[in-house]
């Protein structure tokens, strides 16, 4: 091998070591960059020439070159934050971004909402995901930019009332039964339940209970007269259609019959329609399990010789609500929490994966784009298939190991120094050759 070849090999070694040190420097500089993936320089030998040796041909190298600078996609640890839209991916996958330069991918989930409600990264690239089918509650499968612009949750009219109450067995018997013109004097117990019409207006339904005989009670479901159809006048309450009947208990205090049977009536409420709500609203009314009747979840109504108390009351209606908070779960669902207590899925994050993630092209800004080496993306909802789960209020830290980088830096430095020594020796030998003729 000639001395000139030794010089060129050493120069290639200097170039390779310089590239390695540059890559290490970039890793160290981005040690605190969320979602950054460590890079490493890969080297390959350069074949120079074949020479004739005693046993045949021998090959002499001509130095080294950088074959590739690849990314290492190991999982980074998570930093907890106080921001709900800071997102990390636990497992495989990349967030999908759409911007002026087209689609890109990232592991850096420092997102937020812009003034128009779009979920964006710090460079205003929009985060992509799926809308939610209101019928199924699942993602609709149509990939699009995520925008949260839902100022109100619509109301839901009450369709059922469930009440479980103990009626005191030794309550005074009122033989004449309930009188709507004098409800307080002709009832032993009552329950006020707030219900909602089709527009979400709250209405007060009052259920009166009257002890009419041993082990027998009368119930009357009423609305205040100024809430009911018609001109406000006496009586103060109006019994709603289907909203009255009898309750029979056995000697153990168990409810055995309603109106002589084992099913409950459907009560039709007549609402004042001046606010535009539906005039008639049927509501299923239940006082709990009837002995021998259809199974009803929840506690039953009873007749024990203790105070008339309410054990359970519920209804399924609610008023309109404003968006008060946004929560993101492991499957990347953006769930809106509304002031009326309703939680609704509004969108779902998409994640992308590739056949060869190391083939992705780094375009800066913690973003990557696909290439021929990476293959096309496989995009689906977060948490599905082999895609990772979402960690809300968390940012994935860089996977750079600083200690290892400093070790690599020393190795690169020594490689550079060794190649400079080779250049120095070759130069000295060439000088000796030049001086032979003197």
Short mmCIF file of C-alpha atoms in Angstrom, two decimals:
data_model
loop_
_atom_site.label_atom_id
_atom_site.label_comp_id
_atom_site.label_asym_id
_atom_site.label_seq_id
_atom_site.Cartn_x
_atom_site.Cartn_y
_atom_site.Cartn_z
CA UNK A 1 0.00 0.00 0.00
CA UNK A 2 1.45 3.39 -0.99
CA UNK A 3 1.96 6.23 1.45
CA UNK A 4 -0.53 8.31 -0.50
CA UNK A 5 -3.14 5.62 0.14
CA UNK A 6 -2.28 5.77 3.82
CA UNK A 7 -2.92 9.49 3.74
CA UNK A 8 -6.28 9.11 1.99
CA UNK A 9 -7.34 6.36 4.41
CA UNK A 10 -6.47 8.57 7.36
CA UNK A 11 -8.37 11.49 5.85
CA UNK A 12 -11.44 9.26 5.46
CA UNK A 13 -11.02 8.26 9.10
CA UNK A 14 -10.89 11.92 10.11
CA UNK A 15 -14.07 12.61 8.14
CA UNK A 16 -15.86 9.62 9.69
CA UNK A 17 -14.77 10.57 13.22
CA UNK A 18 -15.88 14.16 12.59
CA UNK A 19 -19.32 12.94 11.53
CA UNK A 20 -19.55 10.70 14.58
CA UNK A 21 -18.64 13.58 16.90
CA UNK A 22 -21.19 15.81 15.12
CA UNK A 23 -23.94 13.18 15.64
CA UNK A 24 -22.98 12.79 19.31
CA UNK A 25 -23.04 16.57 19.73
CA UNK A 26 -26.55 16.69 18.26
CA UNK A 27 -27.68 13.96 20.68
CA UNK A 28 -26.26 15.83 23.67
CA UNK A 29 -27.81 19.12 22.50
CA UNK A 30 -31.26 17.46 22.29
CA UNK A 31 -31.05 15.52 25.55
CA UNK A 32 -33.97 17.60 26.89
CA UNK A 33 -36.00 17.78 23.67
CA UNK A 34 -39.37 15.97 24.10
CA UNK A 35 -39.76 13.02 21.76
CA UNK A 36 -36.21 13.26 20.39
CA UNK A 37 -34.69 9.95 19.34
CA UNK A 38 -30.99 9.24 19.68
CA UNK A 39 -29.01 9.00 16.44
CA UNK A 40 -25.89 7.01 15.75
CA UNK A 41 -23.38 7.02 12.91
CA UNK A 42 -22.85 3.66 11.19
CA UNK A 43 -19.52 3.05 9.40
CA UNK A 44 -18.45 0.76 6.58
CA UNK A 45 -15.00 -0.09 5.25
CA UNK A 46 -13.88 1.11 1.80
CA UNK A 47 -12.24 -1.60 -0.31
CA UNK A 48 -9.18 -0.16 -2.02
CA UNK A 49 -7.28 -2.66 -4.15
CA UNK A 50 -6.17 -6.23 -4.59
CA UNK A 51 -2.46 -7.07 -4.38
CA UNK A 52 -0.53 -10.21 -5.16
CA UNK A 53 0.69 -12.02 -2.10
CA UNK A 54 2.64 -15.21 -1.61
CA UNK A 55 -0.48 -17.27 -1.13
CA UNK A 56 -2.53 -15.49 -3.78
CA UNK A 57 -4.38 -12.21 -3.80
CA UNK A 58 -4.86 -9.97 -0.78
CA UNK A 59 -7.20 -7.04 -0.32
CA UNK A 60 -6.15 -3.71 1.11
CA UNK A 61 -8.71 -1.27 2.45
CA UNK A 62 -8.87 2.37 1.47
CA UNK A 63 -10.35 3.75 4.66
CA UNK A 64 -13.82 4.19 6.06
CA UNK A 65 -16.98 6.10 5.30
CA UNK A 66 -20.25 6.83 7.07
CA UNK A 67 -22.78 4.34 5.77
CA UNK A 68 -25.83 5.72 7.59
CA UNK A 69 -26.96 7.94 10.44
CA UNK A 70 -29.88 6.06 11.96
CA UNK A 71 -32.34 6.77 14.76
CA UNK A 72 -32.83 4.52 17.77
CA UNK A 73 -36.56 4.30 18.54
CA UNK A 74 -36.40 2.99 22.10
CA UNK A 75 -39.08 4.19 24.54
CA UNK A 76 -38.28 7.37 26.45
CA UNK A 77 -39.38 7.95 30.02
CA UNK A 78 -42.29 10.30 30.75
CA UNK A 79 -42.30 13.73 32.32
CA UNK A 80 -45.53 14.54 34.18
CA UNK A 81 -46.98 17.97 33.38
CA UNK A 82 -49.99 19.98 34.47
CA UNK A 83 -51.27 20.41 30.91
CA UNK A 84 -53.99 18.06 29.71
CA UNK A 85 -52.99 18.33 26.05
CA UNK A 86 -49.38 17.28 26.70
CA UNK A 87 -49.46 13.75 25.33
CA UNK A 88 -47.01 10.86 25.29
CA UNK A 89 -47.17 7.55 23.45
CA UNK A 90 -46.53 4.45 25.54
CA UNK A 91 -45.56 1.89 22.93
CA UNK A 92 -45.32 2.03 19.17
CA UNK A 93 -46.59 4.76 16.90
CA UNK A 94 -46.39 8.42 15.96
CA UNK A 95 -48.86 11.29 16.15
CA UNK A 96 -50.12 12.28 12.71
CA UNK A 97 -49.71 15.95 11.76
CA UNK A 98 -50.99 17.91 8.76
CA UNK A 99 -49.46 21.25 7.80
CA UNK A 100 -48.54 23.50 4.90
CA UNK A 101 -45.79 21.11 3.83
CA UNK A 102 -48.04 18.05 3.96
CA UNK A 103 -48.25 15.18 6.40
CA UNK A 104 -45.59 14.48 9.00
CA UNK A 105 -45.22 12.36 12.12
CA UNK A 106 -43.90 12.99 15.61
CA UNK A 107 -43.43 11.53 19.08
CA UNK A 108 -43.37 15.00 20.63
CA UNK A 109 -46.88 15.56 21.99
CA UNK A 110 -46.69 19.14 23.28
CA UNK A 111 -50.05 20.08 21.78
CA UNK A 112 -52.59 22.80 22.42
CA UNK A 113 -55.68 24.42 20.92
CA UNK A 114 -55.52 27.48 18.71
CA UNK A 115 -58.10 30.28 18.67
CA UNK A 116 -60.35 28.32 16.30
CA UNK A 117 -60.37 25.11 18.34
CA UNK A 118 -57.87 23.12 16.24
CA UNK A 119 -55.51 20.82 18.13
CA UNK A 120 -52.03 21.88 16.97
CA UNK A 121 -48.33 21.41 17.70
CA UNK A 122 -46.01 24.38 18.51
CA UNK A 123 -45.49 24.91 14.75
CA UNK A 124 -49.28 25.08 14.17
CA UNK A 125 -49.41 21.75 12.37
CA UNK A 126 -52.82 20.23 13.03
CA UNK A 127 -53.09 16.94 14.88
CA UNK A 128 -55.18 14.34 13.07
CA UNK A 129 -57.68 11.83 14.36
CA UNK A 130 -61.22 10.59 13.95
CA UNK A 131 -64.64 12.01 14.63
CA UNK A 132 -67.10 10.15 16.85
CA UNK A 133 -70.25 8.51 15.52
CA UNK A 134 -73.01 9.82 17.82
CA UNK A 135 -75.03 6.63 17.33
CA UNK A 136 -72.36 4.11 18.34
CA UNK A 137 -70.01 6.32 20.34
CA UNK A 138 -67.09 4.86 18.36
CA UNK A 139 -64.71 6.59 15.94
CA UNK A 140 -66.16 7.10 12.47
CA UNK A 141 -62.98 5.95 10.71
CA UNK A 142 -62.58 9.19 8.72
CA UNK A 143 -59.12 10.69 9.28
CA UNK A 144 -59.26 14.47 9.65
CA UNK A 145 -57.83 17.38 11.63
CA UNK A 146 -59.08 17.40 15.22
CA UNK A 147 -61.18 20.39 16.17
CA UNK A 148 -63.08 20.83 19.43
CA UNK A 149 -65.84 23.34 18.87
CA UNK A 150 -68.73 22.07 20.96
CA UNK A 151 -69.95 24.94 23.16
CA UNK A 152 -73.05 23.08 24.40
CA UNK A 153 -74.11 19.58 25.31
CA UNK A 154 -77.76 19.14 24.24
CA UNK A 155 -80.38 18.44 26.90
CA UNK A 156 -82.04 15.10 27.45
CA UNK A 157 -85.69 14.85 28.40
CA UNK A 158 -86.51 12.68 31.39
CA UNK A 159 -87.80 9.27 30.32
CA UNK A 160 -87.74 7.45 33.66
CA UNK A 161 -87.98 8.13 37.38
CA UNK A 162 -86.84 5.55 39.89
CA UNK A 163 -87.61 6.03 43.56
CA UNK A 164 -87.08 3.76 46.56
CA UNK A 165 -88.73 4.98 49.74
CA UNK A 166 -89.61 3.54 53.12
CA UNK A 167 -93.16 4.39 54.12
CA UNK A 168 -93.71 4.30 57.88
CA UNK A 169 -96.13 1.45 58.62
CA UNK A 170 -97.61 3.17 61.70
CA UNK A 171 -98.43 6.38 59.84
CA UNK A 172 -101.93 7.74 60.41
CA UNK A 173 -104.50 6.21 58.08
CA UNK A 174 -106.35 8.75 55.94
CA UNK A 175 -109.51 6.86 54.88
CA UNK A 176 -110.68 9.47 52.40
CA UNK A 177 -107.45 9.21 50.48
CA UNK A 178 -105.57 11.97 48.71
CA UNK A 179 -107.23 15.30 47.94
CA UNK A 180 -105.40 17.34 45.29
CA UNK A 181 -107.01 20.49 46.73
CA UNK A 182 -105.38 19.83 50.12
CA UNK A 183 -102.30 17.69 49.38
CA UNK A 184 -100.37 18.42 52.56
CA UNK A 185 -103.20 17.42 54.89
CA UNK A 186 -104.13 14.31 52.90
CA UNK A 187 -100.67 12.76 52.49
CA UNK A 188 -98.23 11.16 54.91
CA UNK A 189 -95.03 11.51 52.85
CA UNK A 190 -93.85 13.17 49.69
CA UNK A 191 -90.85 13.28 47.36
CA UNK A 192 -89.84 16.13 45.04
CA UNK A 193 -87.95 15.07 41.91
CA UNK A 194 -86.48 17.53 39.41
CA UNK A 195 -87.21 16.37 35.87
CA UNK A 196 -86.47 17.93 32.48
CA UNK A 197 -88.60 18.60 29.42
CA UNK A 198 -87.46 18.22 25.81
CA UNK A 199 -85.70 21.61 25.87
CA UNK A 200 -83.89 20.93 29.14
CA UNK A 201 -86.10 23.13 31.32
CA UNK A 202 -86.19 21.86 34.89
CA UNK A 203 -89.64 20.93 36.25
CA UNK A 204 -90.57 19.89 39.78
CA UNK A 205 -92.54 16.66 40.04
CA UNK A 206 -93.98 15.92 43.50
CA UNK A 207 -95.02 12.38 44.46
CA UNK A 208 -97.47 12.25 47.38
CA UNK A 209 -97.97 9.06 49.44
CA UNK A 210 -101.18 8.56 51.44
CA UNK A 211 -101.74 5.73 53.96
CA UNK A 212 -105.29 4.55 53.16
CA UNK A 213 -105.48 1.22 55.05
CA UNK A 214 -103.30 -1.35 56.77
CA UNK A 215 -100.49 -2.30 54.36
CA UNK A 216 -102.01 -0.15 51.62
CA UNK A 217 -100.96 3.24 50.28
CA UNK A 218 -102.03 5.57 47.53
CA UNK A 219 -99.51 7.45 45.38
CA UNK A 220 -100.09 10.52 43.22
CA UNK A 221 -97.52 11.94 40.79
CA UNK A 222 -98.15 15.66 40.31
CA UNK A 223 -96.82 18.83 38.76
CA UNK A 224 -97.27 22.27 40.26
CA UNK A 225 -100.16 23.89 38.44
CA UNK A 226 -98.06 26.76 37.07
CA UNK A 227 -95.89 24.12 35.35
CA UNK A 228 -98.83 22.31 33.83
CA UNK A 229 -101.02 22.96 30.82
CA UNK A 230 -103.95 25.25 31.47
CA UNK A 231 -104.54 28.43 33.45
CA UNK A 232 -102.90 28.60 36.89
CA UNK A 233 -105.65 28.17 39.44
CA UNK A 234 -106.59 26.01 42.39
CA UNK A 235 -105.61 23.23 42.90
CA UNK A 236 -101.92 23.94 43.40
CA UNK A 237 -101.00 20.52 42.00
CA UNK A 238 -102.31 18.54 39.07
CA UNK A 239 -102.12 14.75 39.10
CA UNK A 240 -100.56 13.60 35.83
CA UNK A 241 -102.20 11.07 33.52
CA UNK A 242 -101.45 7.56 34.78
CA UNK A 243 -99.71 9.05 37.78
CA UNK A 244 -101.91 7.72 40.54
CA UNK A 245 -102.59 4.29 41.97
CA UNK A 246 -102.30 1.98 44.94
CA UNK A 247 -99.39 0.22 46.63
CA UNK A 248 -99.84 -3.04 48.55
CA UNK A 249 -97.29 -4.38 51.06
CA UNK A 250 -97.13 -7.74 52.82
CA UNK A 251 -96.67 -8.21 56.56
CA UNK A 252 -92.89 -8.23 56.07
CA UNK A 253 -92.95 -4.76 54.54
CA UNK A 254 -92.29 -5.91 50.97
CA UNK A 255 -94.02 -4.26 48.00
CA UNK A 256 -96.31 -6.89 46.47
CA UNK A 257 -98.56 -5.00 44.05
CA UNK A 258 -99.01 -1.70 42.22
CA UNK A 259 -102.59 -1.06 41.10
CA UNK A 260 -103.23 -4.73 41.87
CA UNK A 261 -100.51 -5.96 39.48
CA UNK A 262 -96.75 -6.36 39.23
CA UNK A 263 -95.93 -3.64 36.69
CA UNK A 264 -95.76 0.13 36.94
CA UNK A 265 -97.80 2.59 34.89
CA UNK A 266 -96.24 5.03 32.44
CA UNK A 267 -96.95 8.56 33.59
CA UNK A 268 -97.63 11.18 30.91
CA UNK A 269 -96.60 14.64 32.06
CA UNK A 270 -98.43 17.64 30.59
CA UNK A 271 -96.01 20.55 30.38
CA UNK A 272 -96.62 24.22 29.73
CA UNK A 273 -95.52 24.69 26.10
CA UNK A 274 -94.80 28.42 26.18
CA UNK A 275 -91.06 27.67 26.06
CA UNK A 276 -91.48 25.47 22.98
CA UNK A 277 -91.14 22.11 24.74
CA UNK A 278 -93.28 19.11 23.87
CA UNK A 279 -96.68 19.27 25.56
CA UNK A 280 -96.92 15.58 26.49
CA UNK A 281 -93.96 13.63 27.84
CA UNK A 282 -94.35 9.97 28.89
CA UNK A 283 -92.07 8.93 31.75
CA UNK A 284 -91.63 5.42 33.15
CA UNK A 285 -92.20 5.54 36.90
CA UNK A 286 -90.82 2.95 39.32
CA UNK A 287 -90.74 2.46 43.08
CA UNK A 288 -88.39 -0.51 42.88
CA UNK A 289 -88.80 -4.27 42.79
CA UNK A 290 -92.30 -5.73 43.17
CA UNK A 291 -92.44 -9.23 44.65
CA UNK A 292 -93.08 -11.61 41.73
CA UNK A 293 -92.67 -8.83 39.17
CA UNK A 294 -90.01 -8.11 36.53
CA UNK A 295 -86.51 -7.67 37.92
CA UNK A 296 -85.72 -4.02 38.66
CA UNK A 297 -82.19 -3.05 39.64
CA UNK A 298 -81.68 -0.96 42.74
CA UNK A 299 -83.25 -0.99 46.20
CA UNK A 300 -87.02 -1.57 46.56
CA UNK A 301 -89.57 0.55 48.37
CA UNK A 302 -90.56 -0.83 51.77
CA UNK A 303 -93.06 -0.38 54.60
CA UNK A 304 -91.26 -0.65 57.95
CA UNK A 305 -92.15 0.98 61.23
CA UNK A 306 -89.49 3.63 61.01
CA UNK A 307 -89.38 7.11 59.55
CA UNK A 308 -90.50 7.63 55.98
CA UNK A 309 -87.13 8.17 54.31
CA UNK A 310 -85.80 8.09 50.77
CA UNK A 311 -83.35 5.27 50.06
CA UNK A 312 -82.75 6.06 46.40
CA UNK A 313 -83.97 8.49 43.76
CA UNK A 314 -82.84 9.04 40.19
CA UNK A 315 -84.03 10.30 36.84
CA UNK A 316 -82.25 10.25 33.48
CA UNK A 317 -82.84 13.78 32.17
CA UNK A 318 -80.51 16.74 32.22
CA UNK A 319 -80.29 20.38 31.17
CA UNK A 320 -78.03 21.74 28.43
CA UNK A 321 -74.40 22.02 29.52
CA UNK A 322 -71.34 24.04 28.59
CA UNK A 323 -67.93 22.45 28.04
CA UNK A 324 -66.01 22.80 31.31
CA UNK A 325 -63.08 20.40 30.86
CA UNK A 326 -61.44 18.06 28.38
CA UNK A 327 -60.03 14.68 29.36
CA UNK A 328 -57.95 12.37 27.14
CA UNK A 329 -57.93 8.65 27.92
CA UNK A 330 -55.50 5.83 27.03
CA UNK A 331 -57.24 5.16 23.72
CA UNK A 332 -56.76 8.78 22.73
CA UNK A 333 -60.41 9.71 23.16
CA UNK A 334 -60.96 13.40 23.77
CA UNK A 335 -63.83 13.38 26.25
CA UNK A 336 -65.70 16.59 26.91
CA UNK A 337 -66.88 17.12 30.48
CA UNK A 338 -69.91 19.41 30.52
CA UNK A 339 -71.41 21.52 33.29
CA UNK A 340 -74.53 19.32 33.37
CA UNK A 341 -72.47 16.30 34.46
CA UNK A 342 -72.44 14.68 31.02
CA UNK A 343 -69.18 13.30 29.60
CA UNK A 344 -69.13 12.82 25.82
CA UNK A 345 -66.44 11.53 23.46
CA UNK A 346 -65.72 14.27 20.91
CA UNK A 347 -62.79 12.85 18.89
CA UNK A 348 -60.13 10.15 18.95
CA UNK A 349 -56.42 10.53 18.22
CA UNK A 350 -54.87 8.62 15.34
CA UNK A 351 -51.43 7.02 15.49
CA UNK A 352 -49.25 5.84 12.61
CA UNK A 353 -46.68 3.07 12.38
CA UNK A 354 -44.32 1.95 9.62
CA UNK A 355 -42.78 -1.28 8.43
CA UNK A 356 -39.32 0.25 8.91
CA UNK A 357 -39.37 3.20 11.31
CA UNK A 358 -35.60 3.63 10.95
CA UNK A 359 -36.21 4.55 7.32
CA UNK A 360 -38.15 7.71 8.22
CA UNK A 361 -36.65 11.03 7.18
CA UNK A 362 -36.00 13.66 9.86
CA UNK A 363 -37.12 17.13 8.70
CA UNK A 364 -36.45 18.95 11.98
CA UNK A 365 -38.87 20.34 14.51
CA UNK A 366 -39.20 16.83 16.01
CA UNK A 367 -41.02 15.78 12.84
CA UNK A 368 -40.47 12.88 10.47
CA UNK A 369 -41.80 12.07 7.02
CA UNK A 370 -42.16 8.78 5.22
CA UNK A 371 -39.67 7.60 2.64
CA UNK A 372 -39.20 4.67 0.29
CA UNK A 373 -37.17 2.98 3.03
CA UNK A 374 -39.86 3.41 5.70
CA UNK A 375 -42.75 2.28 3.54
CA UNK A 376 -46.26 3.75 3.73
CA UNK A 377 -47.88 4.50 7.09
CA UNK A 378 -50.41 2.25 8.79
CA UNK A 379 -52.81 4.65 10.52
CA UNK A 380 -55.43 3.64 13.08
CA UNK A 381 -56.94 4.76 16.38
CA UNK A 382 -54.62 4.98 19.36
CA UNK A 383 -54.57 1.81 21.44
CA UNK A 384 -55.74 -0.39 18.57
CA UNK A 385 -53.74 -3.20 16.98
CA UNK A 386 -50.08 -2.92 17.94
CA UNK A 387 -50.25 0.85 18.40
CA UNK A 388 -49.39 2.34 21.76
CA UNK A 389 -51.60 3.93 24.39
CA UNK A 390 -51.80 7.64 25.16
CA UNK A 391 -50.45 9.14 28.37
CA UNK A 392 -52.22 12.44 29.02
CA UNK A 393 -50.49 15.26 30.94
CA UNK A 394 -47.18 13.60 30.06
CA UNK A 395 -44.37 14.24 27.61
CA UNK A 396 -42.00 11.54 26.41
CA UNK A 397 -38.46 12.65 27.15
CA UNK A 398 -35.51 12.17 24.82
CA UNK A 399 -34.08 8.63 24.91
CA UNK A 400 -30.52 10.00 24.87
CA UNK A 401 -28.30 8.45 27.56
CA UNK A 402 -25.89 11.27 28.38
CA UNK A 403 -23.37 9.00 30.11
CA UNK A 404 -23.16 6.77 27.04
CA UNK A 405 -22.87 9.81 24.78
CA UNK A 406 -19.86 11.08 26.73
CA UNK A 407 -18.23 7.66 26.43
CA UNK A 408 -18.92 7.69 22.68
CA UNK A 409 -17.53 11.21 22.48
CA UNK A 410 -14.23 10.07 24.01
CA UNK A 411 -14.09 7.13 21.58
CA UNK A 412 -14.71 9.48 18.65
CA UNK A 413 -12.08 11.87 19.93
CA UNK A 414 -9.51 9.08 20.20
CA UNK A 415 -10.35 7.87 16.70
CA UNK A 416 -9.82 11.39 15.36
CA UNK A 417 -6.50 11.71 17.21
CA UNK A 418 -5.30 8.31 15.95
CA UNK A 419 -6.03 9.27 12.35
CA UNK A 420 -4.18 12.57 12.73
CA UNK A 421 -1.23 10.56 14.01
CA UNK A 422 -1.38 8.38 10.90
CA UNK A 423 -1.38 11.50 8.71
CA UNK A 424 1.64 12.82 10.63
CA UNK A 425 3.61 9.57 10.25
CA UNK A 426 2.80 9.26 6.52
CA UNK A 427 3.81 12.87 6.02
CA UNK A 428 7.13 12.25 7.80
CA UNK A 429 7.86 9.19 5.65
CA UNK A 430 7.05 11.11 2.47
CA UNK A 431 9.45 13.83 3.60
CA UNK A 432 12.16 11.20 4.04
CA UNK A 433 11.55 9.99 0.49
CA UNK A 434 11.82 13.51 -0.85
CA UNK A 435 15.13 13.96 0.96
CA UNK A 436 16.69 10.75 -0.46
CA UNK A 437 17.93 12.55 -3.55
CA UNK A 438 19.72 15.26 -1.62
#
